[in-house]
Tab-separated table of C-alpha atoms in Angstrom:
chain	number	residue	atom	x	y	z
A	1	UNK	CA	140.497	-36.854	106.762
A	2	UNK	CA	143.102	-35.173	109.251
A	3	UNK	CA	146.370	-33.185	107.613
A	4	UNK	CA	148.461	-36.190	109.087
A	5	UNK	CA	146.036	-38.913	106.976
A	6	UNK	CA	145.883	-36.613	103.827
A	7	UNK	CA	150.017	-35.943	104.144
A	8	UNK	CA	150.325	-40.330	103.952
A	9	UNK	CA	147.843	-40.711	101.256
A	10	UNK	CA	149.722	-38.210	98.880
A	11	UNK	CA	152.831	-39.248	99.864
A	12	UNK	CA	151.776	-42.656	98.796
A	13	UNK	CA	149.703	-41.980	96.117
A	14	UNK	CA	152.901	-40.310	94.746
A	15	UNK	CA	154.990	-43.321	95.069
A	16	UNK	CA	152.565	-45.779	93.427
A	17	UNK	CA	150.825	-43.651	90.470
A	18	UNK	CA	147.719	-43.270	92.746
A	19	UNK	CA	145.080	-39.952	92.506
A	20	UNK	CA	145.045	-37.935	95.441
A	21	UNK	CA	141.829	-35.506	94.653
A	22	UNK	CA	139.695	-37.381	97.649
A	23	UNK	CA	141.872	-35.115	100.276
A	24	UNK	CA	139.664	-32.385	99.470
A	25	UNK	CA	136.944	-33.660	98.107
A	26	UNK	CA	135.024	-33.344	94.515
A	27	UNK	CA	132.872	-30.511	95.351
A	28	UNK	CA	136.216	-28.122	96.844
A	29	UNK	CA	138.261	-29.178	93.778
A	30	UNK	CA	134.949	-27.641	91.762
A	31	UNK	CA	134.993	-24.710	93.326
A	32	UNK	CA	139.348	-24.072	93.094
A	33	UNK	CA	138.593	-24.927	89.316
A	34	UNK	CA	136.375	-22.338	88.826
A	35	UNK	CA	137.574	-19.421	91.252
A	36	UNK	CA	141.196	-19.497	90.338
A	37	UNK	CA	140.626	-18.318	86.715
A	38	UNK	CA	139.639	-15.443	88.549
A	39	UNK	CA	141.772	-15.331	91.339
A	40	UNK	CA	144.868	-15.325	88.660
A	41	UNK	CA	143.281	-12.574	86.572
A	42	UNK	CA	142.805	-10.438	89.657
A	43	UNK	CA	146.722	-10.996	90.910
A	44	UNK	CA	148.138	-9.820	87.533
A	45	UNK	CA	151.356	-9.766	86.519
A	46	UNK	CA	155.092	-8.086	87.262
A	47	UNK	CA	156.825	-6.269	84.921
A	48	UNK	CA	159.930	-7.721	83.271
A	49	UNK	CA	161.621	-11.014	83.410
A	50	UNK	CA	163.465	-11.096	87.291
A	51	UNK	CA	166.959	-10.083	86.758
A	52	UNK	CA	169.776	-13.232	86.826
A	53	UNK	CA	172.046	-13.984	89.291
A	54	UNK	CA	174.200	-16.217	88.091
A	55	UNK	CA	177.345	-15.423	89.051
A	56	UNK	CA	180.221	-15.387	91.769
A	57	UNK	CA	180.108	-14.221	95.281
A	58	UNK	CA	182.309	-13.618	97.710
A	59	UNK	CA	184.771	-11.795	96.300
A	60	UNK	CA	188.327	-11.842	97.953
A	61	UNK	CA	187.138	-15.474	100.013
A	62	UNK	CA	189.225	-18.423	99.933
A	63	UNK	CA	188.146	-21.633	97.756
A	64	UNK	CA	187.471	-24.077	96.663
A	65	UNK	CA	184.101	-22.550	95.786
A	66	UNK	CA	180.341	-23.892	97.334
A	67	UNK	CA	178.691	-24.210	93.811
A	68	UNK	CA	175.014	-23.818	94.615
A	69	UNK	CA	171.802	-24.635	92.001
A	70	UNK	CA	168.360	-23.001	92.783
A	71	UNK	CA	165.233	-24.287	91.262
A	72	UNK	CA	161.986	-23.884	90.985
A	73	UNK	CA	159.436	-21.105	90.545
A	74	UNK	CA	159.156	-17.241	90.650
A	75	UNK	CA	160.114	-16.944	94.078
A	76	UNK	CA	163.076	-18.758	93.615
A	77	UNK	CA	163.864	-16.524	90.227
A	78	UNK	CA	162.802	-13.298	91.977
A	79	UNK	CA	160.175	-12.153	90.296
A	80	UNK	CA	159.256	-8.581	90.629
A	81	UNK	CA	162.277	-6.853	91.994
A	82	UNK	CA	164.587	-5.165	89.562
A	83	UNK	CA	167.578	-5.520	91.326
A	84	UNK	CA	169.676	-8.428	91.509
A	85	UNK	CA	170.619	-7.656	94.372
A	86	UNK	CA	167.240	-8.468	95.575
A	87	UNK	CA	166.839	-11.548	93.964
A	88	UNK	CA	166.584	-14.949	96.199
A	89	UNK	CA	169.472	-16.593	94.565
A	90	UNK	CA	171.554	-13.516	95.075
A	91	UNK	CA	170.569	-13.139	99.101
A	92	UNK	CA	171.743	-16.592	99.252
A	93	UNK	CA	174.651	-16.851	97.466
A	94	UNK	CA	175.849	-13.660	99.534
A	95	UNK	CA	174.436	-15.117	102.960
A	96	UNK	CA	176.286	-18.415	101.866
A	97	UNK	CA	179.617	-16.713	101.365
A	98	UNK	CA	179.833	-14.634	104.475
A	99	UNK	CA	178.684	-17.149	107.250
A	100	UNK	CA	181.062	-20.379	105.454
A	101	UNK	CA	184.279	-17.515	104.409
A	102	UNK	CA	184.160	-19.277	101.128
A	103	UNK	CA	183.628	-18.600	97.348
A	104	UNK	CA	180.837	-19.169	95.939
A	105	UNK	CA	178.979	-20.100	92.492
A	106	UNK	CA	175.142	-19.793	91.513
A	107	UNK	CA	173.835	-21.214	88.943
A	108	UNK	CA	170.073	-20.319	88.838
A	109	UNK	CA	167.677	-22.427	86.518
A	110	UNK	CA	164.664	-21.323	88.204
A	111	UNK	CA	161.805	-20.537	85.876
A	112	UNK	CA	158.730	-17.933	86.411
A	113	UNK	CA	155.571	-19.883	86.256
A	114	UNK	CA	157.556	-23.314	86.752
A	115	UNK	CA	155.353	-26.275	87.961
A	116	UNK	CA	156.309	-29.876	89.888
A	117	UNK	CA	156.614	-31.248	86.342
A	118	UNK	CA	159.360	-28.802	84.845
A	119	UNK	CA	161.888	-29.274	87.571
A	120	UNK	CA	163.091	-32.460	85.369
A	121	UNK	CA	164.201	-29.965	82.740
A	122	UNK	CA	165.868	-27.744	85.213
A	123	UNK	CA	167.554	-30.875	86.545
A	124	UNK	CA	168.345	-32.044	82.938
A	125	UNK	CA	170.411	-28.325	82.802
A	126	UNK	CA	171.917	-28.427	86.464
A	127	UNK	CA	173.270	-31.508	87.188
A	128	UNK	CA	175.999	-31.252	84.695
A	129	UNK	CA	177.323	-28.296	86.874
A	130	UNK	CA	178.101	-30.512	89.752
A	131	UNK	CA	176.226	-28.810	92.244
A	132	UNK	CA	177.336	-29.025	95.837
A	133	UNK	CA	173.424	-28.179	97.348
A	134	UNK	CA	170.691	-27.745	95.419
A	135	UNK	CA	167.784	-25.730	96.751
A	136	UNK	CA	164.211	-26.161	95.076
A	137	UNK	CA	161.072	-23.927	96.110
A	138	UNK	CA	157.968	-25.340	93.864
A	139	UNK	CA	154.322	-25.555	94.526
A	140	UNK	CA	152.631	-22.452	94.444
A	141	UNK	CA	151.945	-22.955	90.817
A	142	UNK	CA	150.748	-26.614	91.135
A	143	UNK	CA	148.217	-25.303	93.624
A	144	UNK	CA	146.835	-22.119	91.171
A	145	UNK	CA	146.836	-24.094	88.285
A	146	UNK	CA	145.154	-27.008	90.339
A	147	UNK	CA	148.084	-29.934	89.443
A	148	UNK	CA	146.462	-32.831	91.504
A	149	UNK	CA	148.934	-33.085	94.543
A	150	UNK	CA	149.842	-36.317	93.864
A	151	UNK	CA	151.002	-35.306	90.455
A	152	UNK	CA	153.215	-32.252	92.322
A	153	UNK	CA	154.974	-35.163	94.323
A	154	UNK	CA	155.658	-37.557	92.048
A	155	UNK	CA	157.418	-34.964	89.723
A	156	UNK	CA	159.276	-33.592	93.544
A	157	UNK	CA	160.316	-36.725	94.348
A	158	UNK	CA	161.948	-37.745	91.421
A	159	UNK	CA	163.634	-34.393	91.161
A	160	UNK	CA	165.558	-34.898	94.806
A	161	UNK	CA	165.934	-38.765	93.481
A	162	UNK	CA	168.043	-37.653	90.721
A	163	UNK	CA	170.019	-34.816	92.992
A	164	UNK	CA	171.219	-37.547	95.642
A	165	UNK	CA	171.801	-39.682	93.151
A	166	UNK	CA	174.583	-37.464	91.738
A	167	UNK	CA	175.199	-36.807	95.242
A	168	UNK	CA	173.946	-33.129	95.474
A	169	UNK	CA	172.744	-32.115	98.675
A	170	UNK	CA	168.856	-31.119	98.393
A	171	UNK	CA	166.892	-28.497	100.608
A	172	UNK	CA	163.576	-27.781	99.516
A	173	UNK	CA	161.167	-25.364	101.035
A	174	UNK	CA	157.896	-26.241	100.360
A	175	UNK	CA	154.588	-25.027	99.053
A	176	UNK	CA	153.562	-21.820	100.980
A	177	UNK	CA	150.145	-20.983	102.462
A	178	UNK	CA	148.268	-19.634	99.475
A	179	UNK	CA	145.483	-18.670	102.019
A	180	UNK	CA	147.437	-15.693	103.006
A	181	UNK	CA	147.629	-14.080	99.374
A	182	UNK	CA	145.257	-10.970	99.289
A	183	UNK	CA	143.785	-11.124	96.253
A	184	UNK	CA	142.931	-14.754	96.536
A	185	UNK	CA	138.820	-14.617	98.247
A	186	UNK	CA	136.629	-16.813	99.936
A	187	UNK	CA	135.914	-19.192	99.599
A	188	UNK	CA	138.832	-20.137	97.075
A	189	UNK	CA	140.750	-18.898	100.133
A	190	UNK	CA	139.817	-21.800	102.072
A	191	UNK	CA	140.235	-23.719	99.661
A	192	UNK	CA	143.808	-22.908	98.889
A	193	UNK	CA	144.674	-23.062	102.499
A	194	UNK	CA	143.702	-26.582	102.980
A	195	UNK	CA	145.305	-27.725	99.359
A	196	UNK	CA	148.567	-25.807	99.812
A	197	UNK	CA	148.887	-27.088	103.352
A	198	UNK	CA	148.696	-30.698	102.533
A	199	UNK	CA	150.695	-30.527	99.808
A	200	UNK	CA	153.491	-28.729	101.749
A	201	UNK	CA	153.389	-31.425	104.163
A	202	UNK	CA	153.431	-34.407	101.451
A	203	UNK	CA	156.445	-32.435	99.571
A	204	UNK	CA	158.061	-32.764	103.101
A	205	UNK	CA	157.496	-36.732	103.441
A	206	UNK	CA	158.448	-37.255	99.928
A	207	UNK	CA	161.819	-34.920	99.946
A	208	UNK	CA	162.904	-36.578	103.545
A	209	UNK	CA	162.103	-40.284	102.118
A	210	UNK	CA	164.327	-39.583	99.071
A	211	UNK	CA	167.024	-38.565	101.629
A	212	UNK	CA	166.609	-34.784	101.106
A	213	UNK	CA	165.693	-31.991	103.597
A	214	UNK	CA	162.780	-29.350	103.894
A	215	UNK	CA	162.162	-25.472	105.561
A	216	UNK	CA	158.626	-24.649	105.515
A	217	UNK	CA	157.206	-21.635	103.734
A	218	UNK	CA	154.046	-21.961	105.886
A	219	UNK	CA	152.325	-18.562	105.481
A	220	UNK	CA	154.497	-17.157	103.017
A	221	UNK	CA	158.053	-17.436	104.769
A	222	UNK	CA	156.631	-16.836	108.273
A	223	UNK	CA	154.132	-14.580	110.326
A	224	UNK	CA	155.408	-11.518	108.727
A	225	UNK	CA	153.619	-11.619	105.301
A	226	UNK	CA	149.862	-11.841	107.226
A	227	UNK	CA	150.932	-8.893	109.034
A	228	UNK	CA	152.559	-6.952	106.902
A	229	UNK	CA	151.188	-7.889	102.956
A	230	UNK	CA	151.908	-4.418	101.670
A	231	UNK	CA	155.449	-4.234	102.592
A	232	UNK	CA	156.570	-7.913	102.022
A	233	UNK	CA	154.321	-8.306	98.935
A	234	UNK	CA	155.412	-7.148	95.209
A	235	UNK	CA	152.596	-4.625	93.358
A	236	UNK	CA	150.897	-7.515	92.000
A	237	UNK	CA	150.040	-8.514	95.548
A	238	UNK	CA	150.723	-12.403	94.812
A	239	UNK	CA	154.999	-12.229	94.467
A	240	UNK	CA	157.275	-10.896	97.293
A	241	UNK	CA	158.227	-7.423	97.683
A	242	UNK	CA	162.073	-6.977	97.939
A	243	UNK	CA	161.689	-7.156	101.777
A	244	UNK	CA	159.854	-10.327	100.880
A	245	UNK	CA	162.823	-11.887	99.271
A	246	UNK	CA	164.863	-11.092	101.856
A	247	UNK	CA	162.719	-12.980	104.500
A	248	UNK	CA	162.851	-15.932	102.043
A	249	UNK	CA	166.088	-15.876	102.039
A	250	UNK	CA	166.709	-15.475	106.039
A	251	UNK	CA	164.976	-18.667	106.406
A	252	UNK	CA	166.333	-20.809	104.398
A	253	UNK	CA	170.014	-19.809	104.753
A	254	UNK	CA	170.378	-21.877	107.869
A	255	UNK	CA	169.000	-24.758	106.143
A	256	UNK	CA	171.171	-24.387	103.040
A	257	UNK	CA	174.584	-24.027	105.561
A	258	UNK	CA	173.497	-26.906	107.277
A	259	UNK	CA	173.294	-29.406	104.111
A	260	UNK	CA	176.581	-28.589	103.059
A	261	UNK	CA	177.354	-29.313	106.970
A	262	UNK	CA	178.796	-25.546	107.415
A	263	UNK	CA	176.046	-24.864	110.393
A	264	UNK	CA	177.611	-23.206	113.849
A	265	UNK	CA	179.000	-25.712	116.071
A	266	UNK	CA	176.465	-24.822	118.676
A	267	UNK	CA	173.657	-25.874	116.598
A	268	UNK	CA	174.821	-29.571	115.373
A	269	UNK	CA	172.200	-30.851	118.457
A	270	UNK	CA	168.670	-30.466	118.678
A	271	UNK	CA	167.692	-28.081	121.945
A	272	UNK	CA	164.263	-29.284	123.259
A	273	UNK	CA	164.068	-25.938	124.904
A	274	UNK	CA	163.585	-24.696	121.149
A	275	UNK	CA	160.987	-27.221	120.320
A	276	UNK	CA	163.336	-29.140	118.300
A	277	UNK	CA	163.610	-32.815	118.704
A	278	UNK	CA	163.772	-36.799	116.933
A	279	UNK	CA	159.947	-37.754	115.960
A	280	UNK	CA	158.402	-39.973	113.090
A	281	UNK	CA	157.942	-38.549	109.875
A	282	UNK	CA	154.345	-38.158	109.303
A	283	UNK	CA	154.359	-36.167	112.857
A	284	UNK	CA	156.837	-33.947	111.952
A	285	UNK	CA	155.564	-33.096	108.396
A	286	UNK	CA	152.410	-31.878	110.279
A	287	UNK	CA	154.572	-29.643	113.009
A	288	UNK	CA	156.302	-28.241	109.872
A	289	UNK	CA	153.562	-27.309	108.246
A	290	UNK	CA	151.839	-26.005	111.148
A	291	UNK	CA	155.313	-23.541	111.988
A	292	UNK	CA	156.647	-21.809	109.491
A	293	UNK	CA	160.591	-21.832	109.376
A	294	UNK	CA	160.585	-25.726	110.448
A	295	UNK	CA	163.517	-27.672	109.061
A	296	UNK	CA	163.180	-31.382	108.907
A	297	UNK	CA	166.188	-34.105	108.207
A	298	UNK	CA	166.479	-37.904	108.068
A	299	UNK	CA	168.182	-39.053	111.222
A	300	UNK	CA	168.647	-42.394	113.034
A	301	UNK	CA	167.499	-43.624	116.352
A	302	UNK	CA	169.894	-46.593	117.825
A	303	UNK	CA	171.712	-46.831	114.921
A	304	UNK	CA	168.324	-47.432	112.254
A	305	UNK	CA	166.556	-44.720	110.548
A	306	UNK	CA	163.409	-46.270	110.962
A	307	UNK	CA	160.660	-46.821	113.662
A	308	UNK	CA	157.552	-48.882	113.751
A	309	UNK	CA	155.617	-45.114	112.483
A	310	UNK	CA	158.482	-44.869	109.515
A	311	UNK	CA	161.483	-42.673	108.986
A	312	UNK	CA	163.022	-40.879	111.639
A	313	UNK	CA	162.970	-37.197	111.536
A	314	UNK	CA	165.169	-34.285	113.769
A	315	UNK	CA	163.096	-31.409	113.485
A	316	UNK	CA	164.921	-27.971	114.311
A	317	UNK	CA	164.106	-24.140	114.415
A	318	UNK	CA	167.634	-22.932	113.575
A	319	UNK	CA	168.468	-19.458	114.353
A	320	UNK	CA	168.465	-16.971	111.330
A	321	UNK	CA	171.303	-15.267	111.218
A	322	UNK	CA	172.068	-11.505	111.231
A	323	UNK	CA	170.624	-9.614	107.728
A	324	UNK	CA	173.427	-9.682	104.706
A	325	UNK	CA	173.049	-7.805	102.005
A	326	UNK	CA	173.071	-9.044	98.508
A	327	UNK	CA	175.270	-8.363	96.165
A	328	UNK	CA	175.696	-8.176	92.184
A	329	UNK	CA	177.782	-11.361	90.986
A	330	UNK	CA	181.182	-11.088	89.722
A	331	UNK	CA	182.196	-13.208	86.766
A	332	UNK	CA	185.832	-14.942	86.638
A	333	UNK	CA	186.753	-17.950	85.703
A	334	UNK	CA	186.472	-20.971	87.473
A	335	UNK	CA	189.517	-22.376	88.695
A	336	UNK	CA	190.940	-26.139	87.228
A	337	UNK	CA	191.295	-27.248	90.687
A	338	UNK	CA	187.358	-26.125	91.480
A	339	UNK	CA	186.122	-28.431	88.582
């Protein structure tokens, strides 16, 4: 079965309770289930618990404040820098204040060694902060600890249901290429690959049906981590480095400006010179997948958001911007009017 067959029959095994372990096959799951004991022992672990940043940015900006929520695993908690400066939340919550000239307020309820299935408890402690945007990255954990994809889903998909709901605006980037960790071998390499890949691309079809939007992680937030492991991996060789962090964050801060509709006025159309364009949803899952970076949002063709081949989907390569460093977060107190 192709990526785009396997990406419909998780998506809608997810919906209806269904399995999902056919994509790869008995015999590959075998061989994940016994290699990754392995693999895990050989990746280790990093020291410490990742340093919080929870906290307000943008010192001296006007309000009222973006209040942002991250969820998710280690790489959204940071794990293995000792800064928190470094930390993804805090590279976001700084990018986020500079490029909108506003305020704003993390809340970070990430969790190291978080699964699909425990973003309902983060959700349980977020949503009562109101968020404006919350941003989710999940997966990698699913995939070592072999979570049948369809399981992963499910527990996605009723995380962004609950978010728009409440009406919090979700951005999720999905499951990276575990194929490109070093420590990971053949053939659980392989193996990885394929799993993470159509699991990224099913997170994608589930997130845009539930009215979210995705970035992919591809191989490890873009070409840079195959080419340069040692610099934008941690010590452990499995988490990101600082520098890795930092790439994380450069690619989905376009994303995250552009659900809270804050993205540059010269960006609100798709530029077919840049790739980007209006396609069905199963299509552009694949693309994403395929091109690390991708962003993918619901859209509508003639006024319906549907086509014969499903949902309608703008795909888009936005332009990072220009590095920002992080910062440490300043506490104050919230103001009445901010809520």
């Amino acid at each position: 079965m192709g990526t785009a067959g396997a990406a419909r029959k998780l998506a809608s095994a997810a919906a209806y309770g269904g399995g999902g372990l056919s994509v790869l096959g008995a015999s590959l799951y075998g061989v994940l289930r016994l290699e990754a004991q392995a693999a895990r022992r050989t990746i280790g672990n990093a020291e410490g618990a990742p340093p919080d940043p929870t906290g307000w940015y943008g010192r001296g900006r006007p309000g009222p404040a973006i209040k942002v929520a991250l969820l998710g695993d280690s790489s959204a908690a940071g794990y293995g820098v000792h800064r928190v400066e470094e930390t993804t939340g805090a590279l976001l919550a700084s990018g986020l204040a500079v490029r909108a000239d506003r305020r704003v307020h993390l809340r970070a309820f990430a969790v190291v060694g978080a699964r699909s299935s425990d973003l309902g408890g983060q959700l349980d402690r977020a949503l009562p902060t109101a968020p404006d945007v919350a941003i989710i990255l999940i997966g990698a954990n699913d995939v070592t600890h072999r979570v049948l994809p369809a399981a992963s889903v499910r527990h996605l998909s009723d995380a962004v249901r609950r978010l728009r709901e409440a009406g919090v605006a979700v951005l999720v980037g999905t499951c990276p290429d575990l194929g490109t960790v070093e420590p990971i071998m053949p053939p659980l390499k392989q193996v990885a690959r394929i799993w993470s890949r159509r699991l990224a691309a099913a997170q994608t079809i589930a997130v845009l049906e539930g009215g979210g939007r995705t970035v992919s992680l591809g191989s490890i937030l873009g070409p840079e981590f195959a080419a340069a492991p040692a610099l934008l991996f941690g010590p452990d060789r499995f988490h990101p480095s600082a520098d890795g962090y930092r790439s994380l964050a450069q690619v989905l801060l376009p994303s995250a400006l552009a659900a809270l509709g804050l993205g540059p006025e010269d960006e609100q159309e798709p530029e077919t010179f840049r790739g980007e364009g209006v396609m069905a949803i199963t299509d552009a899952a694949v693309r994403a997948v395929n091109v690390p970076g991708t962003e993918l949002d619901g859209t509508e063709v003639g006024g319906a958001r549907r086509g014969v081949r499903g949902l309608w989907v703008e795909l888009r390569h936005r332009r990072r911007h220009p590095d920002t460093d992080g910062e440490a977060p300043q506490e104050m107190e919230l103001d009445h009017s901010e809520g």
